XYZ file of C-alpha atoms in Angstrom:
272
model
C 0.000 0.000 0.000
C 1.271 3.209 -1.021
C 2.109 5.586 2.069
C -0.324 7.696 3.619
C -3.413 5.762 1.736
C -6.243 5.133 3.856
C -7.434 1.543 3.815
C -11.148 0.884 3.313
C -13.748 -1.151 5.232
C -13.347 -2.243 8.241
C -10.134 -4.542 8.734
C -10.290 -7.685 10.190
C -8.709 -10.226 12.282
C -5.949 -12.176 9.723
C -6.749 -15.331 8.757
C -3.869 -18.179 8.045
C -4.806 -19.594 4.615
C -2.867 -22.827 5.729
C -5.879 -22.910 8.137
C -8.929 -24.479 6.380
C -10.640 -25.637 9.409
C -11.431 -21.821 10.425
C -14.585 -20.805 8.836
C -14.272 -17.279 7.070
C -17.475 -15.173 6.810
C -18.430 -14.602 2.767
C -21.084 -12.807 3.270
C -21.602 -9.537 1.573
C -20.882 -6.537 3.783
C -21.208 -3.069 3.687
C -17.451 -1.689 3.153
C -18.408 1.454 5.049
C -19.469 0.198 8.083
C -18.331 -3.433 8.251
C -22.495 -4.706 8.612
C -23.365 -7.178 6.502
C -26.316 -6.506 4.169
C -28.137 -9.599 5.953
C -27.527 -7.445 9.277
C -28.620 -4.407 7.400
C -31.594 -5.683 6.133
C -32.848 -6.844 9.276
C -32.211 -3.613 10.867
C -34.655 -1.917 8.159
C -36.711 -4.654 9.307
C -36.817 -3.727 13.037
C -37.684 -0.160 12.311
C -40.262 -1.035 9.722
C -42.046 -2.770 12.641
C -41.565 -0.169 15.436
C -43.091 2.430 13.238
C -46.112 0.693 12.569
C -46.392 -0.063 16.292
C -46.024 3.951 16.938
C -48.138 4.936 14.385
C -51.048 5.543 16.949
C -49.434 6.844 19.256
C -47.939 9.803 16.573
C -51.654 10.080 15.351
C -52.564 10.613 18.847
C -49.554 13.753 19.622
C -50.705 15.170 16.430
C -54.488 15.372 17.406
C -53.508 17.260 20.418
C -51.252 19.513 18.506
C -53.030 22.872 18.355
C -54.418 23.849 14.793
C -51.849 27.256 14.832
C -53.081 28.140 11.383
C -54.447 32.251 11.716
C -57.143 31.927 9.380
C -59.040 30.114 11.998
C -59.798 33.682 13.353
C -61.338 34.924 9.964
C -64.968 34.623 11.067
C -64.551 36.614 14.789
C -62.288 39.598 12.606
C -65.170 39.853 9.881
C -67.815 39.966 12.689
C -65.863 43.015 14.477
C -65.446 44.837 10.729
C -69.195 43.861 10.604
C -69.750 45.849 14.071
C -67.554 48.677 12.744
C -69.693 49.510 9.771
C -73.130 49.478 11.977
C -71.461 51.507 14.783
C -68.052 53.502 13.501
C -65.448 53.029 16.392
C -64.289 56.216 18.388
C -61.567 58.155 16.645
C -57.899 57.411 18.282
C -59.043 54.805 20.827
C -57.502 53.013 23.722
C -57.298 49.509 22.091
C -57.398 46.347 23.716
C -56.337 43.199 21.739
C -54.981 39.466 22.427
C -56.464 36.771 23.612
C -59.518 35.461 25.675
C -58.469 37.418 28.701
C -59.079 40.252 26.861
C -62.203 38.915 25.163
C -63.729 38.031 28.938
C -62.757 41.802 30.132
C -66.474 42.744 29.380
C -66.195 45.949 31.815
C -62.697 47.343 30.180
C -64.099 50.488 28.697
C -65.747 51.483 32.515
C -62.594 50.749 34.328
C -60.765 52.644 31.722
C -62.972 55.664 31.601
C -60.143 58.504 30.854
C -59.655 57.440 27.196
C -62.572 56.262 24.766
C -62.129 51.592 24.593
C -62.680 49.434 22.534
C -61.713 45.665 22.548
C -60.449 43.544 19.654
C -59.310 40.484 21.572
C -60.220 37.058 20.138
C -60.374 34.053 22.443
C -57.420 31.156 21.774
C -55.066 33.350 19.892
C -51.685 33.934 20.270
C -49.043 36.429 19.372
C -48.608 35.070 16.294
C -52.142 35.461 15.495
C -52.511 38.990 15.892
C -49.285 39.624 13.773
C -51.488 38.166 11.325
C -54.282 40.205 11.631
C -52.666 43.119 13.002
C -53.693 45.000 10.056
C -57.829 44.784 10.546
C -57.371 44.329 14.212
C -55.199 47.252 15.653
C -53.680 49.473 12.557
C -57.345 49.866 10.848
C -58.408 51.804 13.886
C -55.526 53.887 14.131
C -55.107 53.607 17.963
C -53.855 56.116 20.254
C -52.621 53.223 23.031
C -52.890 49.572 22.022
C -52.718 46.943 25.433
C -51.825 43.774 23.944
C -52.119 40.743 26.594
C -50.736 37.286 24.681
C -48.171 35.025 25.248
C -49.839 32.049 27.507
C -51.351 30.391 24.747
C -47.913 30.386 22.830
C -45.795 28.730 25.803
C -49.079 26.596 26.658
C -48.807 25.525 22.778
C -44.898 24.379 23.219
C -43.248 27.231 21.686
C -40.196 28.708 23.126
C -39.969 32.012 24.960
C -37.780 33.763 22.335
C -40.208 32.509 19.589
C -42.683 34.188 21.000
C -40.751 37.602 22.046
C -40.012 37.420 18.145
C -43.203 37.431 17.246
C -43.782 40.419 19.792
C -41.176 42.228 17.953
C -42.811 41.724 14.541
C -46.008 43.123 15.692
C -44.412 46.472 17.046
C -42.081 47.226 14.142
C -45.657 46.770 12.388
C -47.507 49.083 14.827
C -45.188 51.255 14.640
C -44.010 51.833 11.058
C -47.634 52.752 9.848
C -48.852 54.634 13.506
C -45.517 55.857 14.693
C -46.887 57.323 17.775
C -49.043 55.220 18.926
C -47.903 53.585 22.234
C -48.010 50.018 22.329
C -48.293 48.548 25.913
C -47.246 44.586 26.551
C -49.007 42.727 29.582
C -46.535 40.068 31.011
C -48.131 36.541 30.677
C -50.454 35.602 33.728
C -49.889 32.635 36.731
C -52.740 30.308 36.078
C -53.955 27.672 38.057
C -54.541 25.316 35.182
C -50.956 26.159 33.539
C -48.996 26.137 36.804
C -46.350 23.506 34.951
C -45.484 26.252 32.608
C -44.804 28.580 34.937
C -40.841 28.478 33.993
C -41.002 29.375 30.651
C -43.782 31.748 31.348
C -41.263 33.105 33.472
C -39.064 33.339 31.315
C -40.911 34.903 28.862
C -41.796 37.819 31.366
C -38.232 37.922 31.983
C -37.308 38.993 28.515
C -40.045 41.253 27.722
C -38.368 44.102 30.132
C -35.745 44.972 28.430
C -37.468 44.362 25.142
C -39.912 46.963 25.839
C -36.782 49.474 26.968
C -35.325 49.583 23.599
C -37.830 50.656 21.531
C -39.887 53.771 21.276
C -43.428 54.004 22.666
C -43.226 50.612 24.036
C -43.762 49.553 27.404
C -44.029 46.737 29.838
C -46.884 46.345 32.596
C -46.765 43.335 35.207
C -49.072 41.084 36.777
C -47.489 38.838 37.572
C -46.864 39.026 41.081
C -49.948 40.294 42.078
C -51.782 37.535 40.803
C -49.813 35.194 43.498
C -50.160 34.934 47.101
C -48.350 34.085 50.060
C -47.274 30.934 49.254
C -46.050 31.869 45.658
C -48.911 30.082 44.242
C -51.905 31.852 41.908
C -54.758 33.301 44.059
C -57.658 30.554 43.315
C -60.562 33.257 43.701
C -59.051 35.616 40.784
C -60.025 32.352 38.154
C -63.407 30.806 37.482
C -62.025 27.719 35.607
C -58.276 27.881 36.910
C -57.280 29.694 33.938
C -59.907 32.590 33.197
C -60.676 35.580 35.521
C -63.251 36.144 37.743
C -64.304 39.771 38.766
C -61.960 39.824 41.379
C -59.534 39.087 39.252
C -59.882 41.949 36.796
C -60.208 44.383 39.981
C -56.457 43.654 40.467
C -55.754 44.361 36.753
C -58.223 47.127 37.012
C -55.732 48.548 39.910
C -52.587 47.685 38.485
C -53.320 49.500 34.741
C -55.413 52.019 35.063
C -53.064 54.491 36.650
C -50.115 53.292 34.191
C -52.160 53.503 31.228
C -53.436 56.648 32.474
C -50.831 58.282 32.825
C -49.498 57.431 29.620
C -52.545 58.545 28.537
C -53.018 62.024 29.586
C -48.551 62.527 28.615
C -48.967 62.520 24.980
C -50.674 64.703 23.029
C -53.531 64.007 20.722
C -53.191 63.810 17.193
């Protein structure tokens, strides 16, 4: 062999040829990996069979894999266009969006009574979802403020926290490049009862939305967070009807947390 050439296959133990008594192996074999195609076959085999057996149990993650296609909201955003032509919107509103939290906040425009509210939050959806319909849903009424609570439904759906502060990015450069002075205001995700296991990424989410918020114009952050836990670090079972929605006494405590933030923010910028 000339030097420095690389031998191929796999070598094996030498075999006397004086030695006809020990039986060599002529089997075909794979010269990459030493396995003969008998072995290989067999191996095909084996996972032939084991994805048969899982085949139910893959038909069974994919059923509870949330449907995360945005067009499933395309019936709830006609129905508010549908409201807008019967009854215009106010001019410059205080706009609430996101998901089902928002939807359930049926007394948001009395507990916010310095600016005129509206709400555009559709139940289930996540951040993602209003980037795709942030058009019709926020832009179209040219908001003065725009709350935006989200993000639950995305960590309860598997995605990662920076996925989902992503997706909060490409909804403010949105906002913002065709309503430049519109303030956009992000709720951190809420402590549930019902998603208690996600409370680390949750967590983590909240953690990164800070200093998101800080480096951008007419952005901020608002917690809950903490409020929404009691002594023993756990959520407060009488702010939820079903461990994961609020009950009244849970949208007092937003009531008192936002209102004088929002106000505030409110009443320091001038109208356009």
């Amino acid at each position: 062999m000339a030097s420095g050439a690389r031998p191929t296959g796999v070598l094996r133990e030498h075999q006397p040829r004086s030695n006809p008594s020990r039986a060599v192996d002529r089997r075909p074999t794979d010269m990459s990996s030493g396995v003969t195609l008998s072995e290989l076959a067999a191996a095909v085999a084996s996972v032939a069979i084991l994805s048969v057996m899982l085949l139910p149990v893959l038909s069974v993650v994919r059923e509870q894999t949330p449907e995360l296609a945005p067009e499933r909201w395309e019936e709830t955003i006609a129905k508010f266009e549908e409201r807008d032509r019967e009854t215009p919107p106010p001019e410059s509103p205080l706009l609430f969006t996101g998901s089902s939290t928002v939807v359930a906040w049926k007394t948001v425009a009395e507990d916010m009574p310095f600016a005129p509210v509206i709400n555009r939050g559709f139940g289930g959806s996540q951040v993602s979802d209003v980037l795709y319909y942030v058009d019709r849903v926020i832009i179209a009424y040219r908001p003065r403020m725009v709350v935006l609570y989200s993000g639950d439904n995305d960590i309860a759906a598997g995605k990662d926290p920076a996925l989902v502060l992503a997706d909060y990015s490409a909804v403010e450069a949105r906002i913002h490049a065709a309503l430049p002075e519109t303030t956009l205001v992000v709720v951190s995700v809420k402590p549930s009862l019902k998603r208690w296991h996600l409370a680390e990424p949750m967590r983590q989410l909240n953690a990164l939305l800070p200093q998101w918020a800080a480096q951008r114009e007419r952005t901020e952050y608002l917690s809950v967070w903490d409020e929404m836990l009691g002594e023993d670090g756990q959520p407060r079972p009488e702010l939820y009807s079903d461990g994961l929605h609020m009950t009244p006494e849970g949208y007092r405590v937003w009531t008192e947390l936002m209102r004088p933030r929002l106000q505030a923010l409110w009443e320091g910028e001038p109208q356009r």
